[in-house]
Coordinates of C-alpha atoms and ligand atoms in Angstrom, one line a residue:
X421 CA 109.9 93.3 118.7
X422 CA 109.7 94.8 115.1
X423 CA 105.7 94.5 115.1
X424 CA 105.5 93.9 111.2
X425 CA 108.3 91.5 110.7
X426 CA 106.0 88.9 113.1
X427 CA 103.4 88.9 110.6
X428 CA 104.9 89.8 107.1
X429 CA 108.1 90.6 105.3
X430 CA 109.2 93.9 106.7
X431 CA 108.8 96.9 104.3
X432 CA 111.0 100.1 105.3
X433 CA 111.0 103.2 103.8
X434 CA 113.1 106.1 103.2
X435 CA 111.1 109.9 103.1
X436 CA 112.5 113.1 102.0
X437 CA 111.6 115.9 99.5
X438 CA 112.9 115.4 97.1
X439 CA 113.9 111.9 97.3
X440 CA 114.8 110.6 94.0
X441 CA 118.7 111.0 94.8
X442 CA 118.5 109.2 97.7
X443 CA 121.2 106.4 97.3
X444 CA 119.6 104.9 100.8
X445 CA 117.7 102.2 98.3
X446 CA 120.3 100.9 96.6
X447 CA 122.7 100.2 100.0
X448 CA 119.6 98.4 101.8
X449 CA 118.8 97.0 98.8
X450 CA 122.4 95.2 98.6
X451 CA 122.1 93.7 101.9
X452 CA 119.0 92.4 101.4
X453 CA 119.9 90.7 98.2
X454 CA 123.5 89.7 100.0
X455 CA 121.9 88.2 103.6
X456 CA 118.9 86.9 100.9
X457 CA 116.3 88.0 103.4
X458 CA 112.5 88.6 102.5
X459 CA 111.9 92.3 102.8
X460 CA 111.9 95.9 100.9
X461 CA 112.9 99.0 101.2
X462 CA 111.6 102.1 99.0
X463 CA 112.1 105.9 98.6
X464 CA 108.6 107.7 99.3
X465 CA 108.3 111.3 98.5
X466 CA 106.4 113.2 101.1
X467 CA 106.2 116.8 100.9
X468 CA 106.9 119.1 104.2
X469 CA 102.6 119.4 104.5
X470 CA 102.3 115.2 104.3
X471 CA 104.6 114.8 106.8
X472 CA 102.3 114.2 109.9
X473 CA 99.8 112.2 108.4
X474 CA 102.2 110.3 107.1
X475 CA 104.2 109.8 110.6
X476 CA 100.6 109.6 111.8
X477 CA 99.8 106.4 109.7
X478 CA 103.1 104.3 111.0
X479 CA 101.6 105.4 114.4
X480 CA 98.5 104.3 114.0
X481 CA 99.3 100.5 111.9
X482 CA 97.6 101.9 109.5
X483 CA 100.8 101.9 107.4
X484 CA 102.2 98.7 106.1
X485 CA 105.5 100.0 107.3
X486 CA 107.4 98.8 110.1
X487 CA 110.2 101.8 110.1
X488 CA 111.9 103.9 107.9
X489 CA 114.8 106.8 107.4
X490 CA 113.8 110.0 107.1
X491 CA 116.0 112.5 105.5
X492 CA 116.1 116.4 104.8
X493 CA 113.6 118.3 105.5
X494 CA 112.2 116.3 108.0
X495 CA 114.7 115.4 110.7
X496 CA 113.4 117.7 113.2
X497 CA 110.0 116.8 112.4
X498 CA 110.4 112.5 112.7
X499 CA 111.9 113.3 116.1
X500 CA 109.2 115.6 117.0
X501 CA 106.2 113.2 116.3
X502 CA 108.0 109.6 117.6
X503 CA 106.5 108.6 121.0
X504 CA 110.1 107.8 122.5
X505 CA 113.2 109.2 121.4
X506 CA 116.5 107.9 122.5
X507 CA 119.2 110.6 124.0
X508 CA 121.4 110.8 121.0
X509 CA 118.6 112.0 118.9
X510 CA 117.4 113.9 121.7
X511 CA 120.7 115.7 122.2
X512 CA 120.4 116.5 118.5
X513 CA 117.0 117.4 118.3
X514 CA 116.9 114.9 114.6
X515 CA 116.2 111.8 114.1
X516 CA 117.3 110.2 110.7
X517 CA 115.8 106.4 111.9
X518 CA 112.7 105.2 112.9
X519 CA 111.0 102.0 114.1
X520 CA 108.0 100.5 115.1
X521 CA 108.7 98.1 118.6
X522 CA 105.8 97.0 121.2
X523 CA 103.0 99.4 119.3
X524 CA 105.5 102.4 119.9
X525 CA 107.4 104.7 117.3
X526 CA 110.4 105.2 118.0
X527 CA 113.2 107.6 117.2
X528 CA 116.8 107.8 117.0
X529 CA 119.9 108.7 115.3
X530 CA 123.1 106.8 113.5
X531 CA 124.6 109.9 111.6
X532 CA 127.1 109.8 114.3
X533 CA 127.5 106.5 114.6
X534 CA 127.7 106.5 110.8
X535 CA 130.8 109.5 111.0
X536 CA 132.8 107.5 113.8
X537 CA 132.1 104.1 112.0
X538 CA 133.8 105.3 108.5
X539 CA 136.9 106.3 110.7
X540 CA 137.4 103.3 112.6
X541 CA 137.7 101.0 109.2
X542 CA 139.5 103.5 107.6
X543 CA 142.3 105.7 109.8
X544 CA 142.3 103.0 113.1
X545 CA 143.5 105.5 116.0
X546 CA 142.0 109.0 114.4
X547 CA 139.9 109.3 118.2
X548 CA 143.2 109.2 119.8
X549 CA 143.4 112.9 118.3
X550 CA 142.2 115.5 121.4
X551 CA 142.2 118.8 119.4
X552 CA 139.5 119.2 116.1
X553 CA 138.6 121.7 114.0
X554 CA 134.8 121.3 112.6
X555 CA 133.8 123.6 110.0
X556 CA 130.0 124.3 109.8
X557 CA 127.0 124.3 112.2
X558 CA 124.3 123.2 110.7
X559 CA 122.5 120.4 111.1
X560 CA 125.1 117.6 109.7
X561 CA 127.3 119.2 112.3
X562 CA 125.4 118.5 115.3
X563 CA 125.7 114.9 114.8
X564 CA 129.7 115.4 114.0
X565 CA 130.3 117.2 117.5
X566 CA 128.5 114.6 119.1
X567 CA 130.7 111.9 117.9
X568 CA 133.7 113.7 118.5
X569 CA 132.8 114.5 121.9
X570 CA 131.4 110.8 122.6
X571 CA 135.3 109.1 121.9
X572 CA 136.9 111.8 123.8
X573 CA 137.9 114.7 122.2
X574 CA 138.3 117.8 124.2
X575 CA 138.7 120.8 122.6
X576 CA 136.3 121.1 119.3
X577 CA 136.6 124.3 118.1
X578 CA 133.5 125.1 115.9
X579 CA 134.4 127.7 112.8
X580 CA 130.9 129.1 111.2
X581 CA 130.3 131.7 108.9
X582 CA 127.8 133.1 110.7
X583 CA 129.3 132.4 114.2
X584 CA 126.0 132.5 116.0
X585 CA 125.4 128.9 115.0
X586 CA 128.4 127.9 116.3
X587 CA 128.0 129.7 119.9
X588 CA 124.4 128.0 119.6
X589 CA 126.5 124.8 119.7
X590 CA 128.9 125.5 122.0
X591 CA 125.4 126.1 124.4
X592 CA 123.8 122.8 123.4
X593 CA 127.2 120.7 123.5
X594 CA 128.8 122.4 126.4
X595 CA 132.5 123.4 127.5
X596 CA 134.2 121.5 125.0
X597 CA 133.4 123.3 122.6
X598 CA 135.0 126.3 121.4
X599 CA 133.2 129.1 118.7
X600 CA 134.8 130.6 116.0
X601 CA 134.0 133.0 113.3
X602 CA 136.1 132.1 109.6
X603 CA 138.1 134.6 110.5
X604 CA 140.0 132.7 112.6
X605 CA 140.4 129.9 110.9
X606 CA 144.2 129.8 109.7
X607 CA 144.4 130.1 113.6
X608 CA 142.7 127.5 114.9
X609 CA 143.9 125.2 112.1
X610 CA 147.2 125.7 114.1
X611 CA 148.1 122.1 116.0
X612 CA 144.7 120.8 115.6
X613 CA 145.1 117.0 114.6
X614 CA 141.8 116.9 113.5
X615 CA 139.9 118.4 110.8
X616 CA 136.2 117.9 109.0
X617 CA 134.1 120.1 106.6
X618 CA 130.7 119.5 107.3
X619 CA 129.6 122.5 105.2
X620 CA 128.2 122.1 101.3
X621 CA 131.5 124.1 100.1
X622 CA 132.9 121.5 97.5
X623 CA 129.7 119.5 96.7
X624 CA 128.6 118.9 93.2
X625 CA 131.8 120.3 91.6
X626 CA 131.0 123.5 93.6
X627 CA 134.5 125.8 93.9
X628 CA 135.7 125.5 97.5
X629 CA 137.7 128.6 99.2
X630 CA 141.4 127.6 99.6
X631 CA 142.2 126.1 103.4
X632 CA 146.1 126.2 104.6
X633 CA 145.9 123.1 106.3
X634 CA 149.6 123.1 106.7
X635 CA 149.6 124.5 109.9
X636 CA 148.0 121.1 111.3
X637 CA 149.9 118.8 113.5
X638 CA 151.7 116.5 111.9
X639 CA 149.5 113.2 111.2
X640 CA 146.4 114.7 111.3
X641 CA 143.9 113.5 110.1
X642 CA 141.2 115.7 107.4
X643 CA 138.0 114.2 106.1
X644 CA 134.8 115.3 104.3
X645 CA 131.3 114.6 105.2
X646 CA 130.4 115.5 101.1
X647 CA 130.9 112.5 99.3
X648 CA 130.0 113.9 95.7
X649 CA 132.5 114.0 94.3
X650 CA 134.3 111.4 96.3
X651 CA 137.6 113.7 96.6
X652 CA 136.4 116.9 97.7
X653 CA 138.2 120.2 97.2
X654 CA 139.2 120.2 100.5
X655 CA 140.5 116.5 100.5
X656 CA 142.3 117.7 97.2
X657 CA 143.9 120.4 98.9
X658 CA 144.8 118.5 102.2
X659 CA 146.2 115.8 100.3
X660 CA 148.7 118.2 98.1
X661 CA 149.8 119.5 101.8
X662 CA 150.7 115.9 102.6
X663 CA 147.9 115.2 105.3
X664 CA 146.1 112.2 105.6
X665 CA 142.6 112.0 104.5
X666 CA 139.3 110.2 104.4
X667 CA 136.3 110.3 102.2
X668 CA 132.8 110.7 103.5
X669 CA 131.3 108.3 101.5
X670 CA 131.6 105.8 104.3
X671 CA 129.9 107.4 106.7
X672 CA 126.5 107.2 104.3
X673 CA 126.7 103.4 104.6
X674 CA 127.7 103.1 108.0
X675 CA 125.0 105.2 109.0
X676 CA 122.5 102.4 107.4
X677 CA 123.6 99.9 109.4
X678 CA 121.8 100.0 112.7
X679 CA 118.2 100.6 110.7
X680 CA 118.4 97.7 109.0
X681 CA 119.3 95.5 111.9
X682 CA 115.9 97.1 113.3
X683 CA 113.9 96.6 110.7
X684 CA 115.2 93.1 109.2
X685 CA 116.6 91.7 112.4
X686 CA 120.4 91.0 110.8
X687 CA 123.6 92.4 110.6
X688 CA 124.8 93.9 107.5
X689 CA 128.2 94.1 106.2
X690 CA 129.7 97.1 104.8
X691 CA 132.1 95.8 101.8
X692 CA 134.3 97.0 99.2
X693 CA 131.7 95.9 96.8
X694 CA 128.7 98.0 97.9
X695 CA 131.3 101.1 98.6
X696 CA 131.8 100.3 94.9
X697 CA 128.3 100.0 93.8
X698 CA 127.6 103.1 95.5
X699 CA 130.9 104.8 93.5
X700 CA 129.4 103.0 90.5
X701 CA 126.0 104.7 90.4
X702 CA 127.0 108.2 91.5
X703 CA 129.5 107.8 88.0
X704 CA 126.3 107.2 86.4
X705 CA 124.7 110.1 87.2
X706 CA 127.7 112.6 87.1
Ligands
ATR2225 P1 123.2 120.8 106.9 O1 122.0 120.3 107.7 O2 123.5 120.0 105.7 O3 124.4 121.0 107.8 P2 122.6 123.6 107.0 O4 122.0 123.4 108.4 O5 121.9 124.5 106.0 O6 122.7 122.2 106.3 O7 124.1 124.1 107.3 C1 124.9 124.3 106.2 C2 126.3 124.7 106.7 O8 127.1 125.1 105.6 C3 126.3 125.9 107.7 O9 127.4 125.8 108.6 C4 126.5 127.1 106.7 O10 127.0 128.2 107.3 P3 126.0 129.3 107.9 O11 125.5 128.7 109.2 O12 126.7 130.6 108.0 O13 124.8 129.4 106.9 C5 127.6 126.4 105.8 N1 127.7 127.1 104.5 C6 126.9 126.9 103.4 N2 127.3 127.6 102.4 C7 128.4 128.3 102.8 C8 129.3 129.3 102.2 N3 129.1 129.7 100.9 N4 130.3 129.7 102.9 C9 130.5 129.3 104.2 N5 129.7 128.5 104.8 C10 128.6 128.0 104.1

């Protein structure tokens, strides 16, 4: 049981540093309005140095916080301080959720869920693909490879700048998974029905470098975990080559979902109209 929610209206949080552009408050914000359930949800601002105290205090009760998100920098550090992490954060070595339950903290992570989620509402079928190409290997990776690998793809091949981090992956993930410098990327493009950028290139009107993404099968599938701007460079480019893509502004709200059924104990809904709130507010600030 969520320990607070017995006594009081839950209160969740969302940490990072910085955290002001954190669009976590507005989503959970939306579904508590929408399901009209007692209950709040805030950004806090804890810098790298607060961090354990901070994790310390939901710990300890002495916090008036029943869970929370915690987002960049400290991932690895909210699944290194939980007292029980489940295996998907534990394969990742992150946790982006926690949540108070029987006197415990606990730890897990929904950026995978989040990624396959988006997919399922919007390109039905896209896990039938076996072949993907992911660039990156960083952190929002890890949780990428993991969904891929979880509905059944079997050859992920892994293209990284600095190739290292993707042979890292390859370790932690196993044989699926195939490492590739950029280089090679025109080559491995070739019949892959599957392709994601899970890299910064493209955010925040950032230039992207030019992808042929011609050479994919035909019907695959290209999406974006940037979702500022909505159409990426890369979805630009995809899109002029005729493939089929999907935004990766889906997989932020999807990702929301199982923390608030933990921390307010109902099921939210992610609509058109909160995908448009979301869209509304990032206008705003362009
Ligand atoms: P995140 O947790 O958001 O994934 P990260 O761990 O810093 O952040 O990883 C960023 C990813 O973007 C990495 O794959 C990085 O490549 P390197 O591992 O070589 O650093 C990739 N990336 C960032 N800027 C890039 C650039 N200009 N060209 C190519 N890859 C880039």
């Amino acid at each position: 049981m969520n320990d607070s929610r017995e006594t009081k209206s839950p209160a969740a949080f969302v940490a990072g540093y910085p955290i002001k552009h954190s669009r976590s408050p507005l989503i959970h914000g939306y579904w508590l309005r929408q399901l009209g359930l007692a209950g709040s949800y805030g950004p806090v601002e804890v810098a790298p140095g607060d961090f354990a105290d901070f994790i310390g205090k939901l710990k300890d009760g002495t916090s008036h916080y029943c869970g929370g998100n915690v987002t960049i920098p400290h991932k690895e550090a909210a699944f290194a301080l939980a007292d029980r992490r489940d295996d998907r954060c534990a394969e990742l070595g992150a946790a982006n959720t926690l949540y108070k339950a029987e006197g415990l903290l606990h730890a897990t992570n929904t950026d995978g869920y989040g990624f396959s989620r988006n997919l399922d509402e919007r390109h039905p079928g896209w896990d039938k693909a076996r072949k993907a190409v992911v660039l990156g290997a960083g952190g929002a990776s890890r949780a990428v490879i993991q969904a891929l690998r979880d509905r059944g793809f079997t050859e992920i091949n892994v293209v990284n700048r600095t190739v290292a981090r993707a042979k890292e992956l390859a370790d932690r993930f196993g044989v699926a998974i195939a490492p590739h410098p950029l280089s090679a990327l025109d080559e491995v493009m070739q019949g892959a029905e599957f392709f994601v950028n899970t890299t910064s290139l493209g955010m925040d009107g950032e230039a992207a470098p030019p992808i042929r993404f011609a050479g994919l099968a035909p019907g695959a599938l290209v999406t974006d975990i940037v979702y500022v701007p909505l159409k990426t460079p890369f979805l630009v480019q995809a899109e002029a080559e005729g493939m089929a893509t999907v935004d990766g502004l889906g997989m932020l709200l999807h990702q929301a979902v199982p923390g608030f059924v933990l921390w307010f104990g109902a099921t939210p809904a992610v609509t058109a109209e909160l995908r448009d709130l979301i869209i509304a507010d990032m206008e705003s600030h362009a």
